[in-house]
mmCIF file of C-alpha atoms in Angstrom:
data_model
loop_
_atom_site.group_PDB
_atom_site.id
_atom_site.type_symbol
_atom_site.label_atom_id
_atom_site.label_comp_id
_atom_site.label_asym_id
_atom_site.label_seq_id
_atom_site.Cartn_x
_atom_site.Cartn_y
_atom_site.Cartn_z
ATOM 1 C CA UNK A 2 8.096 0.384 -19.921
ATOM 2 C CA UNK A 3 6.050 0.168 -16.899
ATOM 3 C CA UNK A 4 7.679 -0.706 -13.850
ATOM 4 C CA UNK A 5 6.388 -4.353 -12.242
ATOM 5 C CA UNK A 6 6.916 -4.598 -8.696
ATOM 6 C CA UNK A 7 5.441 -7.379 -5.623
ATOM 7 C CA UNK A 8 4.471 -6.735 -2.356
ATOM 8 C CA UNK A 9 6.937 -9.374 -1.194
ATOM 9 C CA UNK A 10 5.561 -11.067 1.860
ATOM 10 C CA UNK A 11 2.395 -12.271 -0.408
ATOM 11 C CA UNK A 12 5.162 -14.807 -1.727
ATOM 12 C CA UNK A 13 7.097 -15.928 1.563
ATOM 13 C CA UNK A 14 7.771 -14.775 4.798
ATOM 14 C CA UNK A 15 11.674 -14.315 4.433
ATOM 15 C CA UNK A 16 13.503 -12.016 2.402
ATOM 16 C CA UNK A 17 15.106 -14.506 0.528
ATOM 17 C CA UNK A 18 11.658 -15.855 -0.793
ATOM 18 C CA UNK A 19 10.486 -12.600 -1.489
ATOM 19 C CA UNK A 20 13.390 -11.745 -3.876
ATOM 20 C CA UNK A 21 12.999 -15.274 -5.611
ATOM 21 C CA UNK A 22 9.901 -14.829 -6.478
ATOM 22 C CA UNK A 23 10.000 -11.180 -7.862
ATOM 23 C CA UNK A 24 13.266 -12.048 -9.913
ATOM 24 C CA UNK A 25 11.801 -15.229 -11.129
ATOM 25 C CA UNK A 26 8.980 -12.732 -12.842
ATOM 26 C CA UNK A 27 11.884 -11.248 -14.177
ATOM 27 C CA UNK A 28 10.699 -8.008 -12.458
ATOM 28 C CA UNK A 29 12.786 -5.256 -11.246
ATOM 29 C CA UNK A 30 11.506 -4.073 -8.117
ATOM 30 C CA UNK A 31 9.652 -5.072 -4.617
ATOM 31 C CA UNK A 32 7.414 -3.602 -1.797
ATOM 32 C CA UNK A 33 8.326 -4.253 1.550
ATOM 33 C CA UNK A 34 5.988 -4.664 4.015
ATOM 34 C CA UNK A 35 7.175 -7.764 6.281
ATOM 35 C CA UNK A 36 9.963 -9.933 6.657
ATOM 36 C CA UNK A 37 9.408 -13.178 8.476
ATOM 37 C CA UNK A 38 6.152 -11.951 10.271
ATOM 38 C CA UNK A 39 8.036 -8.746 11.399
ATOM 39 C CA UNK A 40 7.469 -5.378 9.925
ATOM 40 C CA UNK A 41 9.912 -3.662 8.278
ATOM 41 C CA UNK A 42 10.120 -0.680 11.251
ATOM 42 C CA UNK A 43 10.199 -3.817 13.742
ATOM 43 C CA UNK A 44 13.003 -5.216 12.495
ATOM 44 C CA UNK A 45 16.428 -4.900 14.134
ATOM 45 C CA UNK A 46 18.851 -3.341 12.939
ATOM 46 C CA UNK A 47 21.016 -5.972 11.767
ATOM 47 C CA UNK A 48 17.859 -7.813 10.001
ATOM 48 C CA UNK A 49 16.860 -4.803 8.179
ATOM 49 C CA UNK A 50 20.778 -4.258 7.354
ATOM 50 C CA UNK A 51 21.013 -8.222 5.695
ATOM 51 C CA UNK A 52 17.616 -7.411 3.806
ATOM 52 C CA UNK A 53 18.513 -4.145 2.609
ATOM 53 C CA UNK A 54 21.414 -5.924 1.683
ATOM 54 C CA UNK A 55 20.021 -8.940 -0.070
ATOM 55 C CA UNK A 56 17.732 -6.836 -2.356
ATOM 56 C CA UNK A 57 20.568 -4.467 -3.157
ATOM 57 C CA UNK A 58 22.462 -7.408 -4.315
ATOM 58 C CA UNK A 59 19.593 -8.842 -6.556
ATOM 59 C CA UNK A 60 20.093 -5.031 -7.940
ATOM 60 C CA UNK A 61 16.140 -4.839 -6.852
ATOM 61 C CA UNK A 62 14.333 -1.269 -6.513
ATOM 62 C CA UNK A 63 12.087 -0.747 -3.581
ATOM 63 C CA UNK A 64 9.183 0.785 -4.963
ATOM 64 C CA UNK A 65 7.022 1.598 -1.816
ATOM 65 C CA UNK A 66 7.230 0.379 2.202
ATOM 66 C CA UNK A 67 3.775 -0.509 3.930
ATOM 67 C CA UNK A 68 3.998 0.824 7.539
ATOM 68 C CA UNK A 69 0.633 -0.225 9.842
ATOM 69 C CA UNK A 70 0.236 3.636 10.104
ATOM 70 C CA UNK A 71 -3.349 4.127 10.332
ATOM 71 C CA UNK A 72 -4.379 0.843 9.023
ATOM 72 C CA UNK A 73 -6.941 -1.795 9.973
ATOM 73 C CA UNK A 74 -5.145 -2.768 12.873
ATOM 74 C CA UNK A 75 -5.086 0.400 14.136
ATOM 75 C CA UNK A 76 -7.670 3.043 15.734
ATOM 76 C CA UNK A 77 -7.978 6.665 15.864
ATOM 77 C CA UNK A 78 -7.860 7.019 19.348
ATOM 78 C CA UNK A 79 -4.702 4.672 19.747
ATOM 79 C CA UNK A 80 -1.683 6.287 21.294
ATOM 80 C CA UNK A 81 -0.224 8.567 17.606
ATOM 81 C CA UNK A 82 3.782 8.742 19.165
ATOM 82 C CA UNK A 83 3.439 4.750 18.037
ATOM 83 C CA UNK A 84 2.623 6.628 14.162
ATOM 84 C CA UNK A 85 5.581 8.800 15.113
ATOM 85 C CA UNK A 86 8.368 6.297 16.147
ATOM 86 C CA UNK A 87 7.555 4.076 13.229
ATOM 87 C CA UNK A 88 7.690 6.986 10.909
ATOM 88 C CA UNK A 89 10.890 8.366 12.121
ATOM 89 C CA UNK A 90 12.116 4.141 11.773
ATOM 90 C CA UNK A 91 10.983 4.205 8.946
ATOM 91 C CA UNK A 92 12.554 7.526 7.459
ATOM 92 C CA UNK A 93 15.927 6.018 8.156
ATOM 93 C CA UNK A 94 15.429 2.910 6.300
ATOM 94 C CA UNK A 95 13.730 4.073 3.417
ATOM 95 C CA UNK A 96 16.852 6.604 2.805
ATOM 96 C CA UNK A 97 19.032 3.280 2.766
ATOM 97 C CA UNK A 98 16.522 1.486 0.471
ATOM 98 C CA UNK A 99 16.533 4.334 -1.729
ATOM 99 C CA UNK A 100 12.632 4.519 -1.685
ATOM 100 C CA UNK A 101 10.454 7.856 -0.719
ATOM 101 C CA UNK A 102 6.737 6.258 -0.998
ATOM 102 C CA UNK A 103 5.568 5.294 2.591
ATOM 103 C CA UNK A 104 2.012 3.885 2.509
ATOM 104 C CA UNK A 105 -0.511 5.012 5.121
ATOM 105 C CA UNK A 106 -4.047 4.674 5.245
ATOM 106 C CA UNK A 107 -6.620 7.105 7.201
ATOM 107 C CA UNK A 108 -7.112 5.140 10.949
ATOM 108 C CA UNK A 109 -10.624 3.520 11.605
ATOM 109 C CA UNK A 110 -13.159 5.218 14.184
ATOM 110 C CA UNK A 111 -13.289 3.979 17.544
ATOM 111 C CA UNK A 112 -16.962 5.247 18.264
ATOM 112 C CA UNK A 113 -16.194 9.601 18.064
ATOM 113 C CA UNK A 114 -18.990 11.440 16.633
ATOM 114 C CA UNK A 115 -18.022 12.010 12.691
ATOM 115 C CA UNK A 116 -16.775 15.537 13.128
ATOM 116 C CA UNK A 117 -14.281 14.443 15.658
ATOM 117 C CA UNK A 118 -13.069 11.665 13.744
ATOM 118 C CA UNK A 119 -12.333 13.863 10.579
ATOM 119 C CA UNK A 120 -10.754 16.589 13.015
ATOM 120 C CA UNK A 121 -8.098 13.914 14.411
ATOM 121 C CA UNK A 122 -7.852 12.152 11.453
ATOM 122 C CA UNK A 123 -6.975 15.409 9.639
ATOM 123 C CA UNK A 124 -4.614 16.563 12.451
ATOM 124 C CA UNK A 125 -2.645 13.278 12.599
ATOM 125 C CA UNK A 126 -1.884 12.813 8.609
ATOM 126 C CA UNK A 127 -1.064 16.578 8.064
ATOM 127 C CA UNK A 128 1.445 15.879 11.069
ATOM 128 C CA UNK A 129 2.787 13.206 9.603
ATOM 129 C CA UNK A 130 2.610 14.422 5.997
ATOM 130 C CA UNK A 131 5.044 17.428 7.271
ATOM 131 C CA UNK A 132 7.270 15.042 8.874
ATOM 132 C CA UNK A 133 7.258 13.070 5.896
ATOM 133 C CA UNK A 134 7.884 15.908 3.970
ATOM 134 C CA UNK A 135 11.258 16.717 5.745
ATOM 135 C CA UNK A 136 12.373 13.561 5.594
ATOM 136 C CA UNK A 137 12.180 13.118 1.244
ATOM 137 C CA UNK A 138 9.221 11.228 2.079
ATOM 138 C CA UNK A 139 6.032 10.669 0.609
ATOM 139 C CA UNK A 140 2.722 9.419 2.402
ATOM 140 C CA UNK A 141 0.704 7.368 0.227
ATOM 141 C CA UNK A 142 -3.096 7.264 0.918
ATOM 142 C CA UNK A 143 -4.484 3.613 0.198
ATOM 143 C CA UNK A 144 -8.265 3.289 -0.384
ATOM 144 C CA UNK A 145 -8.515 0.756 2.420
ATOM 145 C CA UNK A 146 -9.538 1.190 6.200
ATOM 146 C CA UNK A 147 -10.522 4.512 7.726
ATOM 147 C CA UNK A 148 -12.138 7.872 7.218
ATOM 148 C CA UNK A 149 -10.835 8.670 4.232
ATOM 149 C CA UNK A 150 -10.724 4.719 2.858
ATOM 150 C CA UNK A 151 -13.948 4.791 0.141
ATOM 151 C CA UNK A 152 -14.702 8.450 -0.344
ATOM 152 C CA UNK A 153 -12.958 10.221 -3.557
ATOM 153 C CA UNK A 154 -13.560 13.963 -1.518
ATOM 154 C CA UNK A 155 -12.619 13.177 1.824
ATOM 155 C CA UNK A 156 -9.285 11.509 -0.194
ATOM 156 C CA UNK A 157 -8.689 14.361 -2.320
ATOM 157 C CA UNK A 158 -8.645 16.708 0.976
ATOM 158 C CA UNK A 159 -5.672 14.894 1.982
ATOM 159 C CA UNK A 160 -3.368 15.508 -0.839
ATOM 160 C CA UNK A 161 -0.867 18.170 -0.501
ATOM 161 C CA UNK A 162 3.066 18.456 0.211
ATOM 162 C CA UNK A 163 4.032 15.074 1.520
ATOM 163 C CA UNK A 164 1.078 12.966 1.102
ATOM 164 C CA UNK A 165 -0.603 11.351 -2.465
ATOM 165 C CA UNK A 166 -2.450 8.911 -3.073
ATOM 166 C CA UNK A 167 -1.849 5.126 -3.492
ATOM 167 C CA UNK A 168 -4.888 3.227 -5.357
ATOM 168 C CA UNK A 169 -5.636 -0.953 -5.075
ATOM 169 C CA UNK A 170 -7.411 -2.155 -8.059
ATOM 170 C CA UNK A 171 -9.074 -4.761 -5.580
ATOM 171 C CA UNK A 172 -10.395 -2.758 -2.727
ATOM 172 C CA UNK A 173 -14.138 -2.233 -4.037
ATOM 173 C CA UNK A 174 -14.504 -5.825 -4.078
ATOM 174 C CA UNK A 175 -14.270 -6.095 -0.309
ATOM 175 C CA UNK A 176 -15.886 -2.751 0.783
ATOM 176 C CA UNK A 177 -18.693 -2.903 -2.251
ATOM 177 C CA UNK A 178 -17.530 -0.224 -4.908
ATOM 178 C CA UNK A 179 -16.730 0.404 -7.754
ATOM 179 C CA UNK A 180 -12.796 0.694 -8.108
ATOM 180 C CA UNK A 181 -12.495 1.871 -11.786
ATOM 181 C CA UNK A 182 -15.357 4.334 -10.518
ATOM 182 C CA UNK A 183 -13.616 5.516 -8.018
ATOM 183 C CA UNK A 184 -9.857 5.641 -9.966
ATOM 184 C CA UNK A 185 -11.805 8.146 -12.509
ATOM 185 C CA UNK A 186 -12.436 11.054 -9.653
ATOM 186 C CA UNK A 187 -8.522 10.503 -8.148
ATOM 187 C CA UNK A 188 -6.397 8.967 -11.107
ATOM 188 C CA UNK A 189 -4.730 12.743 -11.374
ATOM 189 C CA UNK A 190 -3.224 12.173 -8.148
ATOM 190 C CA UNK A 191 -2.211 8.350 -7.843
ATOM 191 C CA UNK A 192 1.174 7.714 -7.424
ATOM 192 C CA UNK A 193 1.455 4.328 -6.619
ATOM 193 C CA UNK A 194 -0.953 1.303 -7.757
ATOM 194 C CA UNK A 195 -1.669 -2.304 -5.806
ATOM 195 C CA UNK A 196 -2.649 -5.144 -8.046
ATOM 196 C CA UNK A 197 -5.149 -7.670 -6.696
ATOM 197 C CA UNK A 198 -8.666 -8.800 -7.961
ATOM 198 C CA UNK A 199 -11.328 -11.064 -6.140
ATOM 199 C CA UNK A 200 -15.299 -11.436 -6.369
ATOM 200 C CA UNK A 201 -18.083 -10.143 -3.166
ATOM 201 C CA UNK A 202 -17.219 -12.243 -0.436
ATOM 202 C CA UNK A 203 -14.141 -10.968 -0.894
ATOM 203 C CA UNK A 204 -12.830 -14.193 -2.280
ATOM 204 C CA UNK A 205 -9.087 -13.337 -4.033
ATOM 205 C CA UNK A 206 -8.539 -14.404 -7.584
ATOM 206 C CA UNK A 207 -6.028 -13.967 -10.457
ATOM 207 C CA UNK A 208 -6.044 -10.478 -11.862
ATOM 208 C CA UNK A 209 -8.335 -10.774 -14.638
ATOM 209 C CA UNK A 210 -10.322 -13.769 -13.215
ATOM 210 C CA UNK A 211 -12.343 -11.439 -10.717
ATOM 211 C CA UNK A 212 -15.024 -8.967 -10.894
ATOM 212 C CA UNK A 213 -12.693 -5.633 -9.974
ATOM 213 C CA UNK A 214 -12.163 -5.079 -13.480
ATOM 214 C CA UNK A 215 -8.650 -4.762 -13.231
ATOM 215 C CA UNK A 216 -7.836 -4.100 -17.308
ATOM 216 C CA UNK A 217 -10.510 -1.485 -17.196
ATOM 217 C CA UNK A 218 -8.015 0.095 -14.289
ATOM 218 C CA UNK A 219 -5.084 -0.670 -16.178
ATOM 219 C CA UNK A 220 -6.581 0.805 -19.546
ATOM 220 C CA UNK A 221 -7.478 4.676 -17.417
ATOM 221 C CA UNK A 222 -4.046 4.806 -15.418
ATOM 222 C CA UNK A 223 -2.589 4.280 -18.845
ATOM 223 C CA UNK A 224 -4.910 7.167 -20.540
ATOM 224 C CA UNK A 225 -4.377 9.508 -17.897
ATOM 225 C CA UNK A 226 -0.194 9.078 -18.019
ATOM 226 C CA UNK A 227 0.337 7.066 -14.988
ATOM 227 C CA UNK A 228 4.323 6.478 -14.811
ATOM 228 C CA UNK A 229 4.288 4.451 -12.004
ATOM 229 C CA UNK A 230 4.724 1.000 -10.469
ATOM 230 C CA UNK A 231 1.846 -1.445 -10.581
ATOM 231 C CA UNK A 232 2.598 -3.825 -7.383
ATOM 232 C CA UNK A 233 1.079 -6.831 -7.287
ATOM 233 C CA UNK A 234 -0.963 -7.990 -4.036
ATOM 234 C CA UNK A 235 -2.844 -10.841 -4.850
ATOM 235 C CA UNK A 236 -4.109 -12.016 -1.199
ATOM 236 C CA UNK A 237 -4.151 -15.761 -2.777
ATOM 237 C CA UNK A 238 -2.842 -17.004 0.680
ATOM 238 C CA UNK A 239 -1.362 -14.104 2.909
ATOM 239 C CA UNK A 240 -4.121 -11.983 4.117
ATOM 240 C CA UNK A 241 -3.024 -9.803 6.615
ATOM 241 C CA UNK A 242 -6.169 -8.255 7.746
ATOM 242 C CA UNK A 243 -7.698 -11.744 8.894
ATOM 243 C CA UNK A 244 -4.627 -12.383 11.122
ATOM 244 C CA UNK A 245 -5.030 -16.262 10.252
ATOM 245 C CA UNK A 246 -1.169 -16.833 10.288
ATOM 246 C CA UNK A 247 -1.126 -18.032 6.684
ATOM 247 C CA UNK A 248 2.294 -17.354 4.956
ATOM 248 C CA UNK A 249 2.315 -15.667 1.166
ATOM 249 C CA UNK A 250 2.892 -18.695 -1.353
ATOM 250 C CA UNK A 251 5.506 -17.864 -3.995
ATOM 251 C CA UNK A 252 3.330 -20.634 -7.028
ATOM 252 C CA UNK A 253 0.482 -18.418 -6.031
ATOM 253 C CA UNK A 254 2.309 -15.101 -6.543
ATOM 254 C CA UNK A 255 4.009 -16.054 -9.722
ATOM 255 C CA UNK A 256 0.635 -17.024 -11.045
ATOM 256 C CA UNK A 257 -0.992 -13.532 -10.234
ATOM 257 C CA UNK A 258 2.385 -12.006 -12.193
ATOM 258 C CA UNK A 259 1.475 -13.965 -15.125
ATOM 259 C CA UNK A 260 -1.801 -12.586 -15.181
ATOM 260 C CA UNK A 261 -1.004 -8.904 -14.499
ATOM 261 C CA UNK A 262 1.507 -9.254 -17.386
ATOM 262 C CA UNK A 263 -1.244 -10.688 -19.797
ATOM 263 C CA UNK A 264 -3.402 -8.042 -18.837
ATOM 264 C CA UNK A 265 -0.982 -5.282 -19.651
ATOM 265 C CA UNK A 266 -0.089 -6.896 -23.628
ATOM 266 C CA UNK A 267 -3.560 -7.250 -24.067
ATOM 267 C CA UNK A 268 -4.292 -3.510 -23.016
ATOM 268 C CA UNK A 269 -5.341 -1.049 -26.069
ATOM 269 C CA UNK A 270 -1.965 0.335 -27.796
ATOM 270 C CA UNK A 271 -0.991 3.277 -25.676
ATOM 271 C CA UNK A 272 -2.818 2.158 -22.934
#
């Protein structure tokens, strides 16, 4: 049985919305990323105590947590003790959420020559990695903004104690590769797996309706053993890279879950 999961603010800003909409799949588990416009190492203490609670009481697993840690909001010449504090927040909650898988991605240049970039780059993840690491945690590369964001070798450098790699089915579409190309060179290391599909523009889509080729995806995780959760992101209103304010729309998200699971009983037997 694979396990289904949602990135939960791509259905509703509050936690309660979140959880409806992943139990009205009648799925299992959730990512947390935000909680009414506040990430999860933002939150006080008592709001991260009532949603811990609240998906604890919906007997919900937390698959992954999404931290901003080297994202596209973020630079590689930015100040790294921020990385630092919202790791160390974040080690402390995920213990409570009984999660391990922290995604990261791989920080943006902010005009250094290449080698530089690599060198801090390099520096700051196997930093955090070790941290990670002492913590029962698990860095999860996504193939999204920065150095390492498109490029299978510079990705595959990364891996080691404390940091894997997460893959998004719908990534190629907005930086112009191939996705099921590029799952073929990592799929040995993936640990975690994002769910979204969309056409050049990027315009978002049902999974299945776009040109990611998301059953191809699904069909080599499946051949290669993956064991993991497939979380679904569709980005059919809540796009957090444009910053437009837009809120994640639960009839939206429960349409993308219908797809994903139509996808998976229509996948090859064993796949």
């Amino acid at each position: 049985m694979r396990t289904l999961a949602g990135i939960g603010d791509e259905a509703g800003p509050s936690a309660a919305e979140q959880i409806a909409a992943v139990t009205g799949l009648g799925w299992t588990a959730i990512e947390l990323r935000t909680v009414d416009g506040t990430a999860l190492a933002d939150l006080d203490d008592a709001a991260f105590d009532a949603v811990a609670a609240a998906v604890a009481g919906h007997g919900l697993d937390v698959v992954c947590v999404d931290s901003r840690i080297g994202d596209w909001s973020s630079e590689i010449t930015d100040d790294f003790s921020r990385d630092l504090d919202e790791l160390r927040v974040l080690a402390r909650r995920c213990a409570l959420l009984g999660t391990r898988y922290v995604r990261v991605m791989s920080y943006p240049n902010a005009g250094l020559p290449p080698a530089e970039w690599e060198r801090r780059v390099r520096r700051r993840l196997r930093e955090l990695a070790d941290r990670a690491g002492q913590a029962d945690l698990v860095l999860l590369h996504e193939n999204c903004a920065g150095w390492a964001g498109a490029d299978t070798e510079r990705m595959l450098t990364l891996v080691g104690d404390g940091l894997g790699l997460l893959f998004d089915t719908g990534n190629g579409v907005a930086y112009g590769y191939s996705g099921v190309d590029l799952l073929a060179e990592i799929v040995a290391h993936v640990r975690h797996v994002h769910v979204k599909d969309g056409v050049p523009g990027p315009v978002w889509t049902l999974p299945g309706d776009g040109a990611a080729d998301v059953a191809g995806a699904l069909a080599l995780l499946a051949a290669h053993g993956y064991t993991g959760a497939l979380s679904l992101e569709p980005h059919l209103s809540l796009r957090p890279h444009e910053r437009d304010g837009v809120p994640g729309d639960a009839s939206g998200f429960h349409a993308a879950g219908i797809a994903l699971e139509a996808l998976l009983a229509a996948c090859p037997a064993g796949a």
